[in-house]
Amino acid sequence: MFVLKPQSGIPIYRQLVEQITRLIAGGQLAAGTELPSVRELAELHTVNPMTISKAYALLESEGLLERQRGKPMRVAARRRNQAPLTQRLQQLEPAIRDVVLAARQLEVGKKELVALLGDTWEKNDG
Amino acid sequence: MAEPIMTARDVTKLFGSKTALDAVSADVFPGDIIGVLGKNGAGKTTLLETLLGFSTPNRGSVTVFGEDALAMSAQTKARIGFLPQLDELFAMLNGKQHLAIVSAFHSNWDRALIERLVAEWSVPLTRRIDSLSVGERQKLAVLSALGHRPDLLVLDEPVASLDPIARRQFLQQLFAIAEDEDRAVLFSSHIVSDLERAANKVWIVKDGRLYWQGYLDALKESVVRLHIRARSALPRDIAVPNALVTRVDGNTAIATVARWQPSEAAALAQRFDGSLDVESLGLEDIFLELHR
Amino acid sequence: MNAVLRVWWTFFTALPLQRLLLGLGAAWCGLLVLGELVSDGEGLWILGVVGLFVLVLFPAVFASAAVFRALSAPHANQLLPHFRARMLVGITLFMVTVLAPFALLFLNERTGSGPMPLEIIGYVLAVSTAIFMWMFVMFGDWRWIWLSVAMLIVAWVGLSSGATRGMLAAIPAWAWPGAAMLAWIVFFAWYVRTRRVRAVMFAPQPPAGAWARTELEGTLTRELALRALVTGRPPVQKGRALVVRTAWVAGNVVIMVLGAFLFLPAPLTQFFAFTSFVWPFGTMMLLWGHATGIVHRSRLLWLRTPGSRDGVRREVEHALLRNLRSGLLLLVGVAALYLSPVVAAVPQQVLAGFALAACAGLFSTYLAFASVPGRALHLIGFGLMMASQFALLGPFNSPLNVGIVTVVELAGALAFRALALRRWRRVDWLQLRPLPTSNMFRGA
């Protein structure tokens, strides 16, 4: 479900936070879905369980996940406090930056890139 | 915050004229898994062994579980597990006999745990130790350090000779220990990928000093590589704040900076009249850059 | 050629002590050669060459065997190109260097007392070869020391008999270097073909095979486990191996003593008097290896003994004294043998001899105790004691000599204990590690 790269410059907990956030936003993780337990995920990816806990705790504080007593974390039914737009935009920034870098290397201009963005948006609607 | 398990204050160790450790101060808290990273000869083994009282520091002091490391009580020593870099196993005994000797010193030896790990890790117990391969000897040595469920586990290059499967198994065991928030692990390793998986804190030892100590996540967020692309040629002696290494090539410059604050990005881009890309670095790259 | 020179140079500079001696020898020789040139030649340079030989070349002969083994043992070195050939060329070059001063003196006409006889070179070659071969064999397996002691005794006995001396004088001069060359040929042939050369063993290795088989029934007590750690020997609960080992040593002693007193002519048995150097020397050697091993293994006790270094020091001292006790028990047996009708020695002599040997054992035990790490102290103390034993205690020794040596040994032991108590407070286990007791690839 998740792709975690311990060798990346991005801390593992952040990778997980970003991926879960994107999956929730994209609808792949519907409200009420149970996430793997900390221990399961840690064992699967061979990473320190503390990292997973940290990610889950962060997501819980943002209102994306909710804790159930005695059971693993669950996607929150309703976003009680949706993050402000600036914060959500900030989450997109890494992906956008990668696209811009790639475009520059391919010598694609800004206008063409924006056009491509628009087209992709239309195609992926719904 | 809980009481630290181990505290080092200003520890200095000299071997003749060579400074092996230079005013090292650090803490180990319960629940920590600390990875110690450093070049060969930087002082990792000296540090770990001095912290446990094997060597008397020329200056400074070390406290373990509230007691001076040079005079620890029996209860304190029973809570420590140590795996030295050079193995000290009995060559003429077999694994079973060796473990029997080691377990004789601990009243809380966990036989079930050791039996399970012996099976999982395929540790041969019936052959003479000096006929085992280096990896098998290392696994046996690790078991000897774990069996009494120590609250403080200090390992000096525990996986240097283990294959990737064995290393994964070892890491899983470390995580099992980490789950108990009262225990701590301090280990040195060259295998950076293992450190990135397992450690929540990192100590970087350079020339006998604790060059960096803190959370691994914070380290990764703090040391980044900046790619500056300006509209006009950049001066050779470009001054990037907190830069460790800077390379200028015409319109572009690459600078590795420490203590990076994302809020600085816009200001920097403006200052150099260009664009700024921030590249985050893995631990190995960080280590290499810190040693340029 | 570079590699060979490097090997050759290593024979002279391997140990730190050798490097020091090299500096001193070179300075001495240089000064005297300078003096020769300045004072218009009075043969001063000869003294310089002699000094160089005594300080540098002769000690190197003793060290060369250990160095040769140490270089030949590692598996990795077998992969170096032409390794064994280069080692052999190196040792040949070394031997030539050792003989060079004598050749120089032989070629020189101005020694004043006549040209140096060629035979001397032959004798030096023979002696150096013998020393090299003896130490090479000894460092391969600790147990050869017993054969060496036996051979030493036989040689001493032989030399004190007029008849034997006559026989030796009759051997033509060329036979000695001839025998040495033969020895080298055998050595070369062996070295080129052998599969593996064992590493240098500084501490006795617990014997493999039947003696090391132990049954650990049930759980070990902490006491036994501590002993196993500190002595490096597997815990022996049933004692079978211990009995076998003791029986072997005791048997050798009995054979030696009985053989001497039953078969040797009367004047020669003086050599085996309980107050000769044999017993203190033997006791020192018997105890020394174990004591050193125990001290070096003390590191393993640090995290298993509560408190500060004093706790470990006390445990180590207990272990050393247990070791001494077993040595003394053996001595008691030997003393009883001497009091028996077979030997029928004078009780006063037996008592004096026992005290002598006991103090020697005490000396070597506490010398090892104080050497943490102190290799130089160790070697010097040991060497000095052995030298004084040889010098003062011969087959024809006086009660005064015996008394002197005993007192010196006792005083030495006490002094080393005091030194040890001071040094142990700051023992640095980063530098004091268990001595290697086995070749990792043995059995592979």
JSON list of N, CA and C in Angstrom, two decimals, chain B residues 13 15 46 49-50 52-56 69-74 77 82 84 86 88 90-93 97 100-101 104-105 128 130 137, chain C residues 206 208 214 216 220-222 225-226 228-229 232 234-235 299-300 302-309 427-431 433 438 440 442:
[
{"chain": "B", "resi": 13, "resn": "LYS", "atom": "N", "xyz": [39.42, 11.69, 26.24]},
{"chain": "B", "resi": 13, "resn": "LYS", "atom": "CA", "xyz": [40.31, 10.53, 26.39]},
{"chain": "B", "resi": 13, "resn": "LYS", "atom": "C", "xyz": [41.52, 10.73, 25.50]},
{"chain": "B", "resi": 15, "resn": "PHE", "atom": "N", "xyz": [45.28, 9.19, 24.23]},
{"chain": "B", "resi": 15, "resn": "PHE", "atom": "CA", "xyz": [46.24, 8.09, 24.16]},
{"chain": "B", "resi": 15, "resn": "PHE", "atom": "C", "xyz": [47.57, 8.69, 23.81]},
{"chain": "B", "resi": 46, "resn": "THR", "atom": "N", "xyz": [36.20, 3.69, 20.98]},
{"chain": "B", "resi": 46, "resn": "THR", "atom": "CA", "xyz": [36.70, 4.34, 22.19]},
{"chain": "B", "resi": 46, "resn": "THR", "atom": "C", "xyz": [35.54, 4.96, 22.95]},
{"chain": "B", "resi": 49, "resn": "GLU", "atom": "N", "xyz": [33.23, 2.20, 24.55]},
{"chain": "B", "resi": 49, "resn": "GLU", "atom": "CA", "xyz": [33.85, 1.49, 25.67]},
{"chain": "B", "resi": 49, "resn": "GLU", "atom": "C", "xyz": [34.11, 2.42, 26.84]},
{"chain": "B", "resi": 50, "resn": "THR", "atom": "N", "xyz": [34.42, 3.67, 26.58]},
{"chain": "B", "resi": 50, "resn": "THR", "atom": "CA", "xyz": [34.63, 4.61, 27.68]},
{"chain": "B", "resi": 50, "resn": "THR", "atom": "C", "xyz": [33.31, 4.89, 28.38]},
{"chain": "B", "resi": 52, "resn": "LEU", "atom": "N", "xyz": [31.05, 2.84, 28.92]},
{"chain": "B", "resi": 52, "resn": "LEU", "atom": "CA", "xyz": [30.71, 1.73, 29.80]},
{"chain": "B", "resi": 52, "resn": "LEU", "atom": "C", "xyz": [31.75, 1.49, 30.88]},
{"chain": "B", "resi": 53, "resn": "GLY", "atom": "N", "xyz": [32.74, 2.35, 30.95]},
{"chain": "B", "resi": 53, "resn": "GLY", "atom": "CA", "xyz": [33.69, 2.23, 32.05]},
{"chain": "B", "resi": 53, "resn": "GLY", "atom": "C", "xyz": [34.88, 1.33, 31.78]},
{"chain": "B", "resi": 54, "resn": "PHE", "atom": "N", "xyz": [35.04, 0.86, 30.57]},
{"chain": "B", "resi": 54, "resn": "PHE", "atom": "CA", "xyz": [36.20, 0.01, 30.28]},
{"chain": "B", "resi": 54, "resn": "PHE", "atom": "C", "xyz": [37.48, 0.81, 30.32]},
{"chain": "B", "resi": 55, "resn": "SER", "atom": "N", "xyz": [37.36, 2.09, 30.10]},
{"chain": "B", "resi": 55, "resn": "SER", "atom": "CA", "xyz": [38.53, 2.94, 30.05]},
{"chain": "B", "resi": 55, "resn": "SER", "atom": "C", "xyz": [38.23, 4.17, 30.89]},
{"chain": "B", "resi": 56, "resn": "THR", "atom": "N", "xyz": [39.25, 4.65, 31.61]},
{"chain": "B", "resi": 56, "resn": "THR", "atom": "CA", "xyz": [39.04, 5.83, 32.46]},
{"chain": "B", "resi": 56, "resn": "THR", "atom": "C", "xyz": [39.28, 7.08, 31.64]},
{"chain": "B", "resi": 69, "resn": "ALA", "atom": "N", "xyz": [30.08, 5.44, 35.92]},
{"chain": "B", "resi": 69, "resn": "ALA", "atom": "CA", "xyz": [30.40, 4.29, 35.07]},
{"chain": "B", "resi": 69, "resn": "ALA", "atom": "C", "xyz": [31.62, 3.53, 35.54]},
{"chain": "B", "resi": 70, "resn": "LEU", "atom": "N", "xyz": [32.50, 4.16, 36.30]},
{"chain": "B", "resi": 70, "resn": "LEU", "atom": "CA", "xyz": [33.71, 3.47, 36.74]},
{"chain": "B", "resi": 70, "resn": "LEU", "atom": "C", "xyz": [33.47, 2.64, 37.99]},
{"chain": "B", "resi": 71, "resn": "ALA", "atom": "N", "xyz": [32.28, 2.74, 38.57]},
{"chain": "B", "resi": 71, "resn": "ALA", "atom": "CA", "xyz": [32.00, 1.97, 39.80]},
{"chain": "B", "resi": 71, "resn": "ALA", "atom": "C", "xyz": [30.53, 1.62, 39.84]},
{"chain": "B", "resi": 72, "resn": "MET", "atom": "N", "xyz": [30.12, 0.75, 38.92]},
{"chain": "B", "resi": 72, "resn": "MET", "atom": "CA", "xyz": [28.70, 0.41, 38.84]},
{"chain": "B", "resi": 72, "resn": "MET", "atom": "C", "xyz": [28.37, -0.77, 39.75]},
{"chain": "B", "resi": 73, "resn": "SER", "atom": "N", "xyz": [27.22, -0.72, 40.35]},
{"chain": "B", "resi": 73, "resn": "SER", "atom": "CA", "xyz": [26.82, -1.82, 41.23]},
{"chain": "B", "resi": 73, "resn": "SER", "atom": "C", "xyz": [26.44, -3.03, 40.39]},
{"chain": "B", "resi": 74, "resn": "ALA", "atom": "N", "xyz": [26.24, -4.16, 41.08]},
{"chain": "B", "resi": 74, "resn": "ALA", "atom": "CA", "xyz": [25.90, -5.40, 40.39]},
{"chain": "B", "resi": 74, "resn": "ALA", "atom": "C", "xyz": [24.58, -5.24, 39.63]},
{"chain": "B", "resi": 77, "resn": "LYS", "atom": "N", "xyz": [25.13, -3.27, 36.45]},
{"chain": "B", "resi": 77, "resn": "LYS", "atom": "CA", "xyz": [25.82, -4.03, 35.41]},
{"chain": "B", "resi": 77, "resn": "LYS", "atom": "C", "xyz": [24.93, -5.10, 34.82]},
{"chain": "B", "resi": 82, "resn": "PHE", "atom": "N", "xyz": [26.36, -5.78, 26.36]},
{"chain": "B", "resi": 82, "resn": "PHE", "atom": "CA", "xyz": [27.43, -5.19, 25.56]},
{"chain": "B", "resi": 82, "resn": "PHE", "atom": "C", "xyz": [27.94, -6.17, 24.52]},
{"chain": "B", "resi": 84, "resn": "PRO", "atom": "N", "xyz": [31.09, -6.24, 22.05]},
{"chain": "B", "resi": 84, "resn": "PRO", "atom": "CA", "xyz": [32.28, -5.54, 21.58]},
{"chain": "B", "resi": 84, "resn": "PRO", "atom": "C", "xyz": [32.55, -5.82, 20.10]},
{"chain": "B", "resi": 86, "resn": "LEU", "atom": "N", "xyz": [35.47, -6.63, 18.66]},
{"chain": "B", "resi": 86, "resn": "LEU", "atom": "CA", "xyz": [36.28, -7.83, 18.49]},
{"chain": "B", "resi": 86, "resn": "LEU", "atom": "C", "xyz": [35.69, -8.91, 19.36]},
{"chain": "B", "resi": 88, "resn": "GLU", "atom": "N", "xyz": [34.86, -11.92, 21.70]},
{"chain": "B", "resi": 88, "resn": "GLU", "atom": "CA", "xyz": [35.59, -12.48, 22.83]},
{"chain": "B", "resi": 88, "resn": "GLU", "atom": "C", "xyz": [34.97, -13.81, 23.19]},
{"chain": "B", "resi": 90, "resn": "PHE", "atom": "N", "xyz": [34.74, -17.99, 23.36]},
{"chain": "B", "resi": 90, "resn": "PHE", "atom": "CA", "xyz": [35.64, -19.10, 23.64]},
{"chain": "B", "resi": 90, "resn": "PHE", "atom": "C", "xyz": [35.81, -19.96, 22.41]},
{"chain": "B", "resi": 91, "resn": "ALA", "atom": "N", "xyz": [37.00, -20.01, 21.89]},
{"chain": "B", "resi": 91, "resn": "ALA", "atom": "CA", "xyz": [37.18, -20.74, 20.64]},
{"chain": "B", "resi": 91, "resn": "ALA", "atom": "C", "xyz": [36.94, -22.23, 20.79]},
{"chain": "B", "resi": 92, "resn": "MET", "atom": "N", "xyz": [37.27, -22.78, 21.94]},
{"chain": "B", "resi": 92, "resn": "MET", "atom": "CA", "xyz": [37.23, -24.23, 22.02]},
{"chain": "B", "resi": 92, "resn": "MET", "atom": "C", "xyz": [35.89, -24.78, 22.47]},
{"chain": "B", "resi": 93, "resn": "LEU", "atom": "N", "xyz": [34.97, -23.88, 22.85]},
{"chain": "B", "resi": 93, "resn": "LEU", "atom": "CA", "xyz": [33.66, -24.38, 23.26]},
{"chain": "B", "resi": 93, "resn": "LEU", "atom": "C", "xyz": [32.70, -24.35, 22.08]},
{"chain": "B", "resi": 97, "resn": "GLN", "atom": "N", "xyz": [27.58, -24.42, 25.07]},
{"chain": "B", "resi": 97, "resn": "GLN", "atom": "CA", "xyz": [28.39, -24.26, 26.28]},
{"chain": "B", "resi": 97, "resn": "GLN", "atom": "C", "xyz": [28.67, -22.79, 26.54]},
{"chain": "B", "resi": 100, "resn": "ALA", "atom": "N", "xyz": [25.76, -21.24, 27.99]},
{"chain": "B", "resi": 100, "resn": "ALA", "atom": "CA", "xyz": [25.58, -21.70, 29.36]},
{"chain": "B", "resi": 100, "resn": "ALA", "atom": "C", "xyz": [26.44, -20.88, 30.32]},
{"chain": "B", "resi": 101, "resn": "ILE", "atom": "N", "xyz": [27.67, -20.58, 29.89]},
{"chain": "B", "resi": 101, "resn": "ILE", "atom": "CA", "xyz": [28.54, -19.79, 30.75]},
{"chain": "B", "resi": 101, "resn": "ILE", "atom": "C", "xyz": [27.99, -18.38, 30.90]},
{"chain": "B", "resi": 104, "resn": "ALA", "atom": "N", "xyz": [24.98, -18.06, 33.11]},
{"chain": "B", "resi": 104, "resn": "ALA", "atom": "CA", "xyz": [25.22, -18.30, 34.54]},
{"chain": "B", "resi": 104, "resn": "ALA", "atom": "C", "xyz": [25.35, -16.99, 35.31]},
{"chain": "B", "resi": 105, "resn": "PHE", "atom": "N", "xyz": [25.62, -15.90, 34.60]},
{"chain": "B", "resi": 105, "resn": "PHE", "atom": "CA", "xyz": [25.80, -14.64, 35.29]},
{"chain": "B", "resi": 105, "resn": "PHE", "atom": "C", "xyz": [24.50, -13.88, 35.48]},
{"chain": "B", "resi": 128, "resn": "ARG", "atom": "N", "xyz": [32.07, -26.40, 17.30]},
{"chain": "B", "resi": 128, "resn": "ARG", "atom": "CA", "xyz": [33.04, -25.56, 18.00]},
{"chain": "B", "resi": 128, "resn": "ARG", "atom": "C", "xyz": [33.01, -24.15, 17.43]},
{"chain": "B", "resi": 130, "resn": "ASP", "atom": "N", "xyz": [35.34, -22.02, 17.00]},
{"chain": "B", "resi": 130, "resn": "ASP", "atom": "CA", "xyz": [36.36, -21.63, 16.03]},
{"chain": "B", "resi": 130, "resn": "ASP", "atom": "C", "xyz": [36.19, -22.33, 14.68]},
{"chain": "B", "resi": 137, "resn": "ARG", "atom": "N", "xyz": [29.50, -16.51, 14.19]},
{"chain": "B", "resi": 137, "resn": "ARG", "atom": "CA", "xyz": [30.06, -16.10, 15.47]},
{"chain": "B", "resi": 137, "resn": "ARG", "atom": "C", "xyz": [29.44, -14.79, 15.93]},
{"chain": "C", "resi": 206, "resn": "PRO", "atom": "N", "xyz": [44.45, -24.12, 25.52]},
{"chain": "C", "resi": 206, "resn": "PRO", "atom": "CA", "xyz": [43.83, -25.32, 26.06]},
{"chain": "C", "resi": 206, "resn": "PRO", "atom": "C", "xyz": [43.82, -26.41, 24.99]},
{"chain": "C", "resi": 208, "resn": "ALA", "atom": "N", "xyz": [43.10, -29.34, 22.45]},
{"chain": "C", "resi": 208, "resn": "ALA", "atom": "CA", "xyz": [41.86, -29.72, 21.79]},
{"chain": "C", "resi": 208, "resn": "ALA", "atom": "C", "xyz": [41.57, -31.19, 22.04]},
{"chain": "C", "resi": 214, "resn": "THR", "atom": "N", "xyz": [33.76, -31.15, 27.43]},
{"chain": "C", "resi": 214, "resn": "THR", "atom": "CA", "xyz": [33.18, -30.97, 28.77]},
{"chain": "C", "resi": 214, "resn": "THR", "atom": "C", "xyz": [31.69, -31.18, 28.71]},
{"chain": "C", "resi": 216, "resn": "LEU", "atom": "N", "xyz": [28.41, -29.94, 30.35]},
{"chain": "C", "resi": 216, "resn": "LEU", "atom": "CA", "xyz": [27.86, -28.95, 31.27]},
{"chain": "C", "resi": 216, "resn": "LEU", "atom": "C", "xyz": [26.50, -29.45, 31.72]},
{"chain": "C", "resi": 220, "resn": "LEU", "atom": "N", "xyz": [25.21, -23.81, 35.20]},
{"chain": "C", "resi": 220, "resn": "LEU", "atom": "CA", "xyz": [26.47, -23.53, 35.85]},
{"chain": "C", "resi": 220, "resn": "LEU", "atom": "C", "xyz": [26.24, -22.57, 37.00]},
{"chain": "C", "resi": 221, "resn": "THR", "atom": "N", "xyz": [27.07, -22.69, 38.00]},
{"chain": "C", "resi": 221, "resn": "THR", "atom": "CA", "xyz": [27.03, -21.66, 39.04]},
{"chain": "C", "resi": 221, "resn": "THR", "atom": "C", "xyz": [27.83, -20.46, 38.55]},
{"chain": "C", "resi": 222, "resn": "ARG", "atom": "N", "xyz": [27.50, -19.31, 39.11]},
{"chain": "C", "resi": 222, "resn": "ARG", "atom": "CA", "xyz": [28.18, -18.10, 38.72]},
{"chain": "C", "resi": 222, "resn": "ARG", "atom": "C", "xyz": [29.67, -18.21, 39.00]},
{"chain": "C", "resi": 225, "resn": "ALA", "atom": "N", "xyz": [31.32, -20.20, 36.28]},
{"chain": "C", "resi": 225, "resn": "ALA", "atom": "CA", "xyz": [31.33, -19.45, 35.03]},
{"chain": "C", "resi": 225, "resn": "ALA", "atom": "C", "xyz": [32.39, -18.37, 35.08]},
{"chain": "C", "resi": 226, "resn": "LEU", "atom": "N", "xyz": [32.52, -17.72, 36.23]},
{"chain": "C", "resi": 226, "resn": "LEU", "atom": "CA", "xyz": [33.53, -16.67, 36.39]},
{"chain": "C", "resi": 226, "resn": "LEU", "atom": "C", "xyz": [34.93, -17.26, 36.18]},
{"chain": "C", "resi": 228, "resn": "ALA", "atom": "N", "xyz": [35.69, -19.89, 34.47]},
{"chain": "C", "resi": 228, "resn": "ALA", "atom": "CA", "xyz": [35.88, -20.24, 33.07]},
{"chain": "C", "resi": 228, "resn": "ALA", "atom": "C", "xyz": [36.26, -19.01, 32.27]},
{"chain": "C", "resi": 229, "resn": "LEU", "atom": "N", "xyz": [35.59, -17.90, 32.55]},
{"chain": "C", "resi": 229, "resn": "LEU", "atom": "CA", "xyz": [35.89, -16.68, 31.82]},
{"chain": "C", "resi": 229, "resn": "LEU", "atom": "C", "xyz": [37.31, -16.24, 32.05]},
{"chain": "C", "resi": 232, "resn": "GLY", "atom": "N", "xyz": [39.94, -18.93, 30.85]},
{"chain": "C", "resi": 232, "resn": "GLY", "atom": "CA", "xyz": [39.88, -19.27, 29.44]},
{"chain": "C", "resi": 232, "resn": "GLY", "atom": "C", "xyz": [39.77, -20.77, 29.21]},
{"chain": "C", "resi": 234, "resn": "PRO", "atom": "N", "xyz": [37.48, -24.26, 29.65]},
{"chain": "C", "resi": 234, "resn": "PRO", "atom": "CA", "xyz": [36.07, -24.63, 29.87]},
{"chain": "C", "resi": 234, "resn": "PRO", "atom": "C", "xyz": [35.87, -25.11, 31.30]},
{"chain": "C", "resi": 235, "resn": "PRO", "atom": "N", "xyz": [34.74, -24.80, 31.88]},
{"chain": "C", "resi": 235, "resn": "PRO", "atom": "CA", "xyz": [34.50, -25.20, 33.27]},
{"chain": "C", "resi": 235, "resn": "PRO", "atom": "C", "xyz": [34.49, -26.72, 33.38]},
{"chain": "C", "resi": 299, "resn": "ARG", "atom": "N", "xyz": [39.29, -8.31, 31.25]},
{"chain": "C", "resi": 299, "resn": "ARG", "atom": "CA", "xyz": [38.31, -7.42, 30.63]},
{"chain": "C", "resi": 299, "resn": "ARG", "atom": "C", "xyz": [36.91, -8.02, 30.65]},
{"chain": "C", "resi": 300, "resn": "LEU", "atom": "N", "xyz": [36.87, -9.36, 30.51]},
{"chain": "C", "resi": 300, "resn": "LEU", "atom": "CA", "xyz": [35.58, -10.03, 30.46]},
{"chain": "C", "resi": 300, "resn": "LEU", "atom": "C", "xyz": [34.85, -9.96, 31.78]},
{"chain": "C", "resi": 302, "resn": "TRP", "atom": "N", "xyz": [34.64, -7.16, 33.69]},
{"chain": "C", "resi": 302, "resn": "TRP", "atom": "CA", "xyz": [34.24, -5.81, 34.07]},
{"chain": "C", "resi": 302, "resn": "TRP", "atom": "C", "xyz": [32.73, -5.67, 34.24]},
{"chain": "C", "resi": 303, "resn": "LEU", "atom": "N", "xyz": [31.98, -6.13, 33.22]},
{"chain": "C", "resi": 303, "resn": "LEU", "atom": "CA", "xyz": [30.53, -5.95, 33.32]},
{"chain": "C", "resi": 303, "resn": "LEU", "atom": "C", "xyz": [29.86, -7.06, 34.10]},
{"chain": "C", "resi": 304, "resn": "ARG", "atom": "N", "xyz": [30.68, -7.97, 34.64]},
{"chain": "C", "resi": 304, "resn": "ARG", "atom": "CA", "xyz": [30.07, -9.07, 35.39]},
{"chain": "C", "resi": 304, "resn": "ARG", "atom": "C", "xyz": [30.46, -9.05, 36.85]},
{"chain": "C", "resi": 305, "resn": "THR", "atom": "N", "xyz": [31.30, -8.12, 37.21]},
{"chain": "C", "resi": 305, "resn": "THR", "atom": "CA", "xyz": [31.70, -7.99, 38.62]},
{"chain": "C", "resi": 305, "resn": "THR", "atom": "C", "xyz": [31.26, -6.62, 39.10]},
{"chain": "C", "resi": 306, "resn": "PRO", "atom": "N", "xyz": [30.50, -6.58, 40.19]},
{"chain": "C", "resi": 306, "resn": "PRO", "atom": "CA", "xyz": [29.98, -5.28, 40.61]},
{"chain": "C", "resi": 306, "resn": "PRO", "atom": "C", "xyz": [31.09, -4.38, 41.11]},
{"chain": "C", "resi": 307, "resn": "GLY", "atom": "N", "xyz": [30.80, -3.10, 41.06]},
{"chain": "C", "resi": 307, "resn": "GLY", "atom": "CA", "xyz": [31.67, -2.12, 41.67]},
{"chain": "C", "resi": 307, "resn": "GLY", "atom": "C", "xyz": [32.74, -1.63, 40.72]},
{"chain": "C", "resi": 308, "resn": "SER", "atom": "N", "xyz": [33.79, -1.08, 41.30]},
{"chain": "C", "resi": 308, "resn": "SER", "atom": "CA", "xyz": [34.84, -0.45, 40.51]},
{"chain": "C", "resi": 308, "resn": "SER", "atom": "C", "xyz": [35.89, -1.50, 40.14]},
{"chain": "C", "resi": 309, "resn": "ARG", "atom": "N", "xyz": [36.98, -1.04, 39.59]},
{"chain": "C", "resi": 309, "resn": "ARG", "atom": "CA", "xyz": [38.05, -1.94, 39.17]},
{"chain": "C", "resi": 309, "resn": "ARG", "atom": "C", "xyz": [38.61, -2.79, 40.31]},
{"chain": "C", "resi": 427, "resn": "VAL", "atom": "N", "xyz": [43.38, 0.60, 35.16]},
{"chain": "C", "resi": 427, "resn": "VAL", "atom": "CA", "xyz": [43.51, -0.34, 34.03]},
{"chain": "C", "resi": 427, "resn": "VAL", "atom": "C", "xyz": [42.68, 0.14, 32.85]},
{"chain": "C", "resi": 428, "resn": "ASP", "atom": "N", "xyz": [43.28, 0.13, 31.69]},
{"chain": "C", "resi": 428, "resn": "ASP", "atom": "CA", "xyz": [42.58, 0.60, 30.50]},
{"chain": "C", "resi": 428, "resn": "ASP", "atom": "C", "xyz": [42.28, -0.61, 29.62]},
{"chain": "C", "resi": 429, "resn": "TRP", "atom": "N", "xyz": [41.04, -1.07, 29.66]},
{"chain": "C", "resi": 429, "resn": "TRP", "atom": "CA", "xyz": [40.69, -2.25, 28.92]},
{"chain": "C", "resi": 429, "resn": "TRP", "atom": "C", "xyz": [40.50, -1.99, 27.45]},
{"chain": "C", "resi": 430, "resn": "LEU", "atom": "N", "xyz": [40.66, -0.75, 27.04]},
{"chain": "C", "resi": 430, "resn": "LEU", "atom": "CA", "xyz": [40.69, -0.49, 25.60]},
{"chain": "C", "resi": 430, "resn": "LEU", "atom": "C", "xyz": [41.99, -1.04, 25.03]},
{"chain": "C", "resi": 431, "resn": "GLN", "atom": "N", "xyz": [43.00, -1.16, 25.91]},
{"chain": "C", "resi": 431, "resn": "GLN", "atom": "CA", "xyz": [44.30, -1.60, 25.43]},
{"chain": "C", "resi": 431, "resn": "GLN", "atom": "C", "xyz": [44.67, -2.99, 25.93]},
{"chain": "C", "resi": 433, "resn": "ARG", "atom": "N", "xyz": [43.52, -6.53, 26.00]},
{"chain": "C", "resi": 433, "resn": "ARG", "atom": "CA", "xyz": [42.50, -7.42, 25.47]},
{"chain": "C", "resi": 433, "resn": "ARG", "atom": "C", "xyz": [42.92, -8.87, 25.67]},
{"chain": "C", "resi": 438, "resn": "SER", "atom": "N", "xyz": [43.62, -19.05, 19.98]},
{"chain": "C", "resi": 438, "resn": "SER", "atom": "CA", "xyz": [43.55, -20.09, 18.95]},
{"chain": "C", "resi": 438, "resn": "SER", "atom": "C", "xyz": [43.50, -19.45, 17.59]},
{"chain": "C", "resi": 440, "resn": "MET", "atom": "N", "xyz": [41.91, -18.83, 14.27]},
{"chain": "C", "resi": 440, "resn": "MET", "atom": "CA", "xyz": [40.51, -18.90, 13.89]},
{"chain": "C", "resi": 440, "resn": "MET", "atom": "C", "xyz": [40.23, -19.95, 12.82]},
{"chain": "C", "resi": 442, "resn": "ARG", "atom": "N", "xyz": [41.69, -22.84, 12.48]},
{"chain": "C", "resi": 442, "resn": "ARG", "atom": "CA", "xyz": [42.01, -24.21, 12.88]},
{"chain": "C", "resi": 442, "resn": "ARG", "atom": "C", "xyz": [40.78, -25.06, 12.72]}
]
